[in-house]
Amino acid sequence: PLNVVWVPGTECILISCRFGQVEAYFPMSQPITPIKLPLYSGRISFTHDATRFISLGSTDVAVYAWDQRMLLQLCNHKSNDDSFESLRFTSDDSHIIATRYSGSIATHSISTGEVMTSVVLEEEQRFLALSPNGEHYVSRRGDNITIHDAQTNCQAKALEIPSQSELWFAVVDPDCTRLASVTKQADHWTLSLWDLSTAQIICECLRYDEGRIGKPVFSPDGSTFACVIEGRAIQVWENYDGTEVGSI
């Protein structure tokens, strides 16, 4: 699996795989009929009412209705330096927040694709993720995980990465109160849950030495989060204290 997406307002989890196939699962149950999408769909993001979704392809970005009818298409530059990296709908589903590998974050109109606002990251910043509502973004700057306002680029939080750890993923929950990070150490991977009010780690949810830990994803209500564990399954944890809920 390449990615895990939690569909808002449902208990459905979409698992996007290679060759554009997207499989739909319900937690702790068997998969239903896979959904076939026309684009390479490693990255998908839903509106908050789950009526539309964005599919990031190799050459373009398209907004689809749930019945896979295309509503909007944006050009995705083939250059690795300026192609789209991640996308989110804003909290009111009226705009798309798009980041590019060149280090810019722009707000696009969902009806025309026109750029409404744009900010540029500083050279020492490495973009990591957008918040579920598109209002903040997470980046790495030196030995810190930083959270910024996506509209103004003002820094809101800074978390110190544990020593001798290589940061791979960091994502925030819908309320921007918790952050889940994946770090790689010399002989294992670690999934950690952070409290953003104190900038401290609440717990290490998983230490794993049999393969890599994938990018975490929070449920739309922020109560749980999940990620792919290589060689094992998709595991789910409580967002409050990091207690394991189960696996798929």
mmCIF file of C-alpha atoms in Angstrom, residues 6-239:
data_model
loop_
_atom_site.group_PDB
_atom_site.id
_atom_site.type_symbol
_atom_site.label_atom_id
_atom_site.label_comp_id
_atom_site.label_asym_id
_atom_site.label_seq_id
_atom_site.Cartn_x
_atom_site.Cartn_y
_atom_site.Cartn_z
ATOM 1 C CA TRP A 6 -9.950 8.025 6.096
ATOM 2 C CA VAL A 7 -13.222 8.998 4.378
ATOM 3 C CA PRO A 8 -15.003 11.774 6.361
ATOM 4 C CA GLY A 9 -18.369 10.933 7.887
ATOM 5 C CA THR A 10 -17.898 7.178 7.432
ATOM 6 C CA GLU A 11 -15.964 4.288 8.927
ATOM 7 C CA CYS A 12 -14.410 3.581 5.542
ATOM 8 C CA ILE A 13 -10.640 3.554 4.988
ATOM 9 C CA LEU A 14 -9.242 3.781 1.460
ATOM 10 C CA ILE A 15 -5.955 2.038 0.752
ATOM 11 C CA SER A 16 -4.320 3.368 -2.414
ATOM 12 C CA CYS A 17 -2.016 0.886 -4.123
ATOM 13 C CA ARG A 18 0.174 0.890 -7.209
ATOM 14 C CA PHE A 19 -1.248 1.066 -10.741
ATOM 15 C CA GLY A 20 -4.074 3.419 -9.726
ATOM 16 C CA GLN A 21 -6.116 0.895 -7.745
ATOM 17 C CA VAL A 22 -7.851 2.080 -4.595
ATOM 18 C CA GLU A 23 -9.267 -0.514 -2.202
ATOM 19 C CA ALA A 24 -11.950 0.410 0.351
ATOM 20 C CA TYR A 25 -11.911 -1.208 3.808
ATOM 21 C CA PHE A 26 -14.109 -0.938 6.861
ATOM 22 C CA PRO A 27 -12.167 -1.143 10.160
ATOM 23 C CA MET A 28 -11.589 -4.698 11.336
ATOM 24 C CA SER A 29 -13.571 -6.198 8.428
ATOM 25 C CA GLN A 30 -13.030 -7.501 4.916
ATOM 26 C CA PRO A 31 -12.379 -5.217 1.920
ATOM 27 C CA ILE A 32 -15.265 -4.269 -0.339
ATOM 28 C CA THR A 33 -15.011 -4.035 -4.139
ATOM 29 C CA PRO A 34 -11.889 -2.037 -5.134
ATOM 30 C CA ILE A 35 -12.422 1.362 -6.764
ATOM 31 C CA LYS A 36 -10.623 1.888 -10.083
ATOM 32 C CA LEU A 37 -9.395 5.438 -10.737
ATOM 33 C CA PRO A 38 -8.068 6.695 -14.086
ATOM 34 C CA LEU A 39 -5.003 8.377 -12.547
ATOM 35 C CA TYR A 40 -2.069 7.182 -10.520
ATOM 36 C CA SER A 41 -3.667 7.726 -7.119
ATOM 37 C CA GLY A 42 -0.964 7.492 -4.496
ATOM 38 C CA ARG A 43 -2.341 10.657 -2.841
ATOM 39 C CA ILE A 44 -6.048 11.364 -2.362
ATOM 40 C CA SER A 45 -7.831 13.959 -0.235
ATOM 41 C CA PHE A 46 -11.596 14.248 0.440
ATOM 42 C CA THR A 47 -13.864 17.211 1.082
ATOM 43 C CA HIS A 48 -15.261 17.264 4.616
ATOM 44 C CA ASP A 49 -18.674 16.110 3.379
ATOM 45 C CA ALA A 50 -17.020 13.293 1.358
ATOM 46 C CA THR A 51 -18.794 14.301 -1.875
ATOM 47 C CA ARG A 52 -15.594 15.186 -3.777
ATOM 48 C CA PHE A 53 -11.961 14.151 -3.709
ATOM 49 C CA ILE A 54 -8.623 15.220 -5.195
ATOM 50 C CA SER A 55 -6.434 12.708 -7.002
ATOM 51 C CA LEU A 56 -2.777 13.620 -7.512
ATOM 52 C CA GLY A 57 -1.544 12.139 -10.778
ATOM 53 C CA SER A 58 1.879 12.106 -12.397
ATOM 54 C CA THR A 59 1.032 14.957 -14.800
ATOM 55 C CA ASP A 60 -2.065 16.618 -13.382
ATOM 56 C CA VAL A 61 -4.335 17.096 -10.390
ATOM 57 C CA ALA A 62 -8.050 16.434 -10.736
ATOM 58 C CA VAL A 63 -11.081 16.988 -8.515
ATOM 59 C CA TYR A 64 -13.674 14.241 -8.830
ATOM 60 C CA ALA A 65 -17.192 13.639 -7.612
ATOM 61 C CA TRP A 66 -17.691 10.379 -5.682
ATOM 62 C CA ASP A 67 -19.000 8.774 -8.889
ATOM 63 C CA GLN A 68 -15.561 9.536 -10.447
ATOM 64 C CA ARG A 69 -16.922 12.326 -12.681
ATOM 65 C CA MET A 70 -14.138 14.905 -13.184
ATOM 66 C CA LEU A 71 -15.038 18.398 -11.913
ATOM 67 C CA LEU A 72 -11.749 20.302 -12.213
ATOM 68 C CA GLN A 73 -8.269 19.627 -13.579
ATOM 69 C CA LEU A 74 -5.057 21.497 -12.699
ATOM 70 C CA CYS A 75 -1.819 21.160 -14.648
ATOM 71 C CA ASN A 76 0.922 19.368 -12.708
ATOM 72 C CA HIS A 77 4.366 20.416 -13.968
ATOM 73 C CA LYS A 78 6.488 17.416 -14.920
ATOM 74 C CA SER A 79 9.571 19.058 -13.421
ATOM 75 C CA ASN A 80 10.348 17.447 -10.057
ATOM 76 C CA ASP A 81 11.195 20.898 -8.670
ATOM 77 C CA ASP A 82 7.748 22.400 -9.259
ATOM 78 C CA SER A 83 5.290 19.489 -9.284
ATOM 79 C CA PHE A 84 2.543 19.124 -6.677
ATOM 80 C CA GLU A 85 3.579 17.385 -3.465
ATOM 81 C CA SER A 86 0.343 17.332 -1.419
ATOM 82 C CA LEU A 87 -3.180 18.740 -1.500
ATOM 83 C CA ARG A 88 -6.009 19.438 0.939
ATOM 84 C CA PHE A 89 -9.420 21.049 0.864
ATOM 85 C CA THR A 90 -9.935 24.016 3.181
ATOM 86 C CA SER A 91 -12.275 23.572 6.169
ATOM 87 C CA ASP A 92 -15.236 25.032 4.218
ATOM 88 C CA ASP A 93 -14.419 22.940 1.087
ATOM 89 C CA SER A 94 -14.286 26.105 -1.042
ATOM 90 C CA HIS A 95 -10.567 26.058 -1.919
ATOM 91 C CA ILE A 96 -7.656 23.679 -2.434
ATOM 92 C CA ILE A 97 -4.384 24.096 -0.525
ATOM 93 C CA ALA A 98 -1.551 22.787 -2.696
ATOM 94 C CA THR A 99 2.154 22.438 -1.922
ATOM 95 C CA ARG A 100 4.892 22.037 -4.510
ATOM 96 C CA TYR A 101 8.348 20.483 -4.293
ATOM 97 C CA SER A 102 9.781 23.901 -5.095
ATOM 98 C CA GLY A 103 8.763 25.013 -1.578
ATOM 99 C CA SER A 104 5.572 27.009 -2.183
ATOM 100 C CA ILE A 105 2.095 26.648 -0.678
ATOM 101 C CA ALA A 106 -0.824 28.100 -2.671
ATOM 102 C CA THR A 107 -4.582 28.395 -2.225
ATOM 103 C CA HIS A 108 -6.538 27.534 -5.407
ATOM 104 C CA SER A 109 -10.171 28.233 -6.245
ATOM 105 C CA ILE A 110 -12.050 24.932 -6.404
ATOM 106 C CA SER A 111 -14.179 26.171 -9.309
ATOM 107 C CA THR A 112 -11.496 27.659 -11.590
ATOM 108 C CA GLY A 113 -8.140 26.477 -10.208
ATOM 109 C CA GLU A 114 -6.962 30.107 -9.977
ATOM 110 C CA VAL A 115 -4.269 30.835 -7.352
ATOM 111 C CA MET A 116 -5.755 33.044 -4.621
ATOM 112 C CA THR A 117 -2.836 33.254 -2.137
ATOM 113 C CA SER A 118 0.709 31.888 -2.049
ATOM 114 C CA VAL A 119 3.600 31.645 0.433
ATOM 115 C CA VAL A 120 7.184 30.417 -0.073
ATOM 116 C CA LEU A 121 9.091 28.313 2.473
ATOM 117 C CA GLU A 122 12.535 29.387 3.623
ATOM 118 C CA GLU A 123 15.576 27.527 2.294
ATOM 119 C CA GLU A 124 16.257 25.651 5.553
ATOM 120 C CA GLN A 125 12.672 24.386 5.797
ATOM 121 C CA ARG A 126 11.612 20.949 4.531
ATOM 122 C CA PHE A 127 7.867 20.561 4.019
ATOM 123 C CA LEU A 128 6.272 17.513 5.703
ATOM 124 C CA ALA A 129 2.467 17.757 5.702
ATOM 125 C CA LEU A 130 -0.638 19.932 5.603
ATOM 126 C CA SER A 131 -3.139 19.887 8.462
ATOM 127 C CA PRO A 132 -6.488 18.177 7.626
ATOM 128 C CA ASN A 133 -8.253 21.553 7.288
ATOM 129 C CA GLY A 134 -5.430 23.112 5.264
ATOM 130 C CA GLU A 135 -4.926 25.924 7.797
ATOM 131 C CA HIS A 136 -1.438 24.847 8.955
ATOM 132 C CA TYR A 137 1.548 23.031 7.540
ATOM 133 C CA VAL A 138 4.266 20.978 9.228
ATOM 134 C CA SER A 139 7.935 21.307 8.284
ATOM 135 C CA ARG A 140 11.359 20.410 9.581
ATOM 136 C CA ARG A 141 13.864 23.156 10.360
ATOM 137 C CA GLY A 142 17.169 21.940 11.767
ATOM 138 C CA ASP A 143 16.453 19.724 14.785
ATOM 139 C CA ASN A 144 12.870 20.984 15.170
ATOM 140 C CA ILE A 145 9.447 20.057 13.833
ATOM 141 C CA THR A 146 7.713 23.375 13.121
ATOM 142 C CA ILE A 147 4.027 24.158 12.564
ATOM 143 C CA HIS A 148 3.127 27.259 10.541
ATOM 144 C CA ASP A 149 0.012 29.128 9.462
ATOM 145 C CA ALA A 150 -0.470 28.206 5.787
ATOM 146 C CA GLN A 151 -1.837 31.654 4.897
ATOM 147 C CA THR A 152 0.668 33.920 6.683
ATOM 148 C CA ASN A 153 3.658 31.552 7.097
ATOM 149 C CA CYS A 154 3.905 32.559 10.788
ATOM 150 C CA GLN A 155 5.356 29.845 13.052
ATOM 151 C CA ALA A 156 2.871 28.569 15.653
ATOM 152 C CA LYS A 157 4.753 25.677 17.319
ATOM 153 C CA ALA A 158 8.223 24.109 17.472
ATOM 154 C CA LEU A 159 8.979 20.567 18.704
ATOM 155 C CA GLU A 160 12.498 19.248 19.333
ATOM 156 C CA ILE A 161 13.271 16.001 17.502
ATOM 157 C CA PRO A 162 14.864 13.308 19.748
ATOM 158 C CA SER A 163 18.629 13.021 19.291
ATOM 159 C CA GLN A 164 20.056 10.487 16.824
ATOM 160 C CA SER A 165 16.675 10.290 15.071
ATOM 161 C CA GLU A 166 15.941 10.845 11.382
ATOM 162 C CA LEU A 167 12.483 12.370 10.900
ATOM 163 C CA TRP A 168 10.448 10.800 8.075
ATOM 164 C CA PHE A 169 6.836 11.846 8.724
ATOM 165 C CA ALA A 170 4.954 14.296 10.953
ATOM 166 C CA VAL A 171 1.209 15.012 10.724
ATOM 167 C CA VAL A 172 -1.237 16.964 12.909
ATOM 168 C CA ASP A 173 -4.795 16.064 13.902
ATOM 169 C CA PRO A 174 -7.879 18.073 12.792
ATOM 170 C CA ASP A 175 -7.861 20.220 15.970
ATOM 171 C CA CYS A 176 -4.100 20.842 15.793
ATOM 172 C CA THR A 177 -3.707 19.547 19.373
ATOM 173 C CA ARG A 178 -1.799 16.327 18.628
ATOM 174 C CA LEU A 179 0.999 15.384 16.241
ATOM 175 C CA ALA A 180 2.069 11.897 15.145
ATOM 176 C CA SER A 181 5.671 11.466 13.978
ATOM 177 C CA VAL A 182 7.694 8.637 12.458
ATOM 178 C CA THR A 183 11.446 8.627 13.048
ATOM 179 C CA LYS A 184 14.181 6.222 12.022
ATOM 180 C CA GLN A 185 16.973 5.248 14.386
ATOM 181 C CA ALA A 186 20.016 3.060 13.724
ATOM 182 C CA ASP A 187 18.218 -0.276 14.201
ATOM 183 C CA HIS A 188 14.485 0.512 14.387
ATOM 184 C CA TRP A 189 11.597 2.838 13.496
ATOM 185 C CA THR A 190 9.511 4.728 16.067
ATOM 186 C CA LEU A 191 5.949 6.066 15.916
ATOM 187 C CA SER A 192 5.380 8.805 18.534
ATOM 188 C CA LEU A 193 2.362 10.856 19.641
ATOM 189 C CA TRP A 194 2.969 14.485 20.710
ATOM 190 C CA ASP A 195 0.942 16.960 22.791
ATOM 191 C CA LEU A 196 1.179 20.273 20.923
ATOM 192 C CA SER A 197 0.175 22.347 23.956
ATOM 193 C CA THR A 198 3.314 21.216 25.827
ATOM 194 C CA ALA A 199 5.493 20.343 22.786
ATOM 195 C CA GLN A 200 6.286 17.009 24.491
ATOM 196 C CA ILE A 201 5.952 13.366 23.451
ATOM 197 C CA ILE A 202 2.950 11.689 25.121
ATOM 198 C CA CYS A 203 4.110 8.169 24.278
ATOM 199 C CA GLU A 204 6.016 6.016 21.815
ATOM 200 C CA CYS A 205 3.173 4.066 20.243
ATOM 201 C CA LEU A 206 5.391 1.620 18.372
ATOM 202 C CA ARG A 207 9.053 0.628 18.047
ATOM 203 C CA TYR A 208 9.534 -1.607 15.009
ATOM 204 C CA ASP A 209 12.646 -3.297 13.627
ATOM 205 C CA GLU A 210 11.175 -5.572 10.926
ATOM 206 C CA GLY A 211 10.534 -2.891 8.287
ATOM 207 C CA ARG A 212 9.451 0.716 7.902
ATOM 208 C CA ILE A 213 6.472 2.557 9.414
ATOM 209 C CA GLY A 214 4.330 4.463 6.906
ATOM 210 C CA LYS A 215 2.894 7.970 7.133
ATOM 211 C CA PRO A 216 0.231 8.295 9.882
ATOM 212 C CA VAL A 217 -3.290 9.559 9.087
ATOM 213 C CA PHE A 218 -5.851 10.880 11.592
ATOM 214 C CA SER A 219 -9.541 10.021 11.410
ATOM 215 C CA PRO A 220 -11.781 12.980 10.412
ATOM 216 C CA ASP A 221 -13.046 13.417 14.000
ATOM 217 C CA GLY A 222 -9.494 13.255 15.379
ATOM 218 C CA SER A 223 -10.254 10.434 17.820
ATOM 219 C CA THR A 224 -7.881 7.867 16.293
ATOM 220 C CA PHE A 225 -4.993 7.594 13.835
ATOM 221 C CA ALA A 226 -3.627 4.801 11.665
ATOM 222 C CA CYS A 227 -0.630 3.909 9.513
ATOM 223 C CA VAL A 228 0.773 1.090 7.407
ATOM 224 C CA ILE A 229 3.317 -1.163 9.147
ATOM 225 C CA GLU A 230 5.524 -2.881 6.576
ATOM 226 C CA GLY A 231 5.295 -6.654 6.758
ATOM 227 C CA ARG A 232 2.430 -6.539 9.253
ATOM 228 C CA ALA A 233 -0.851 -4.636 8.760
ATOM 229 C CA ILE A 234 -2.545 -1.270 9.137
ATOM 230 C CA GLN A 235 -2.685 -0.452 12.841
ATOM 231 C CA VAL A 236 -5.020 2.009 14.601
ATOM 232 C CA TRP A 237 -4.360 3.948 17.834
ATOM 233 C CA GLU A 238 -6.312 6.254 20.145
ATOM 234 C CA ASN A 239 -5.359 9.903 19.659
#
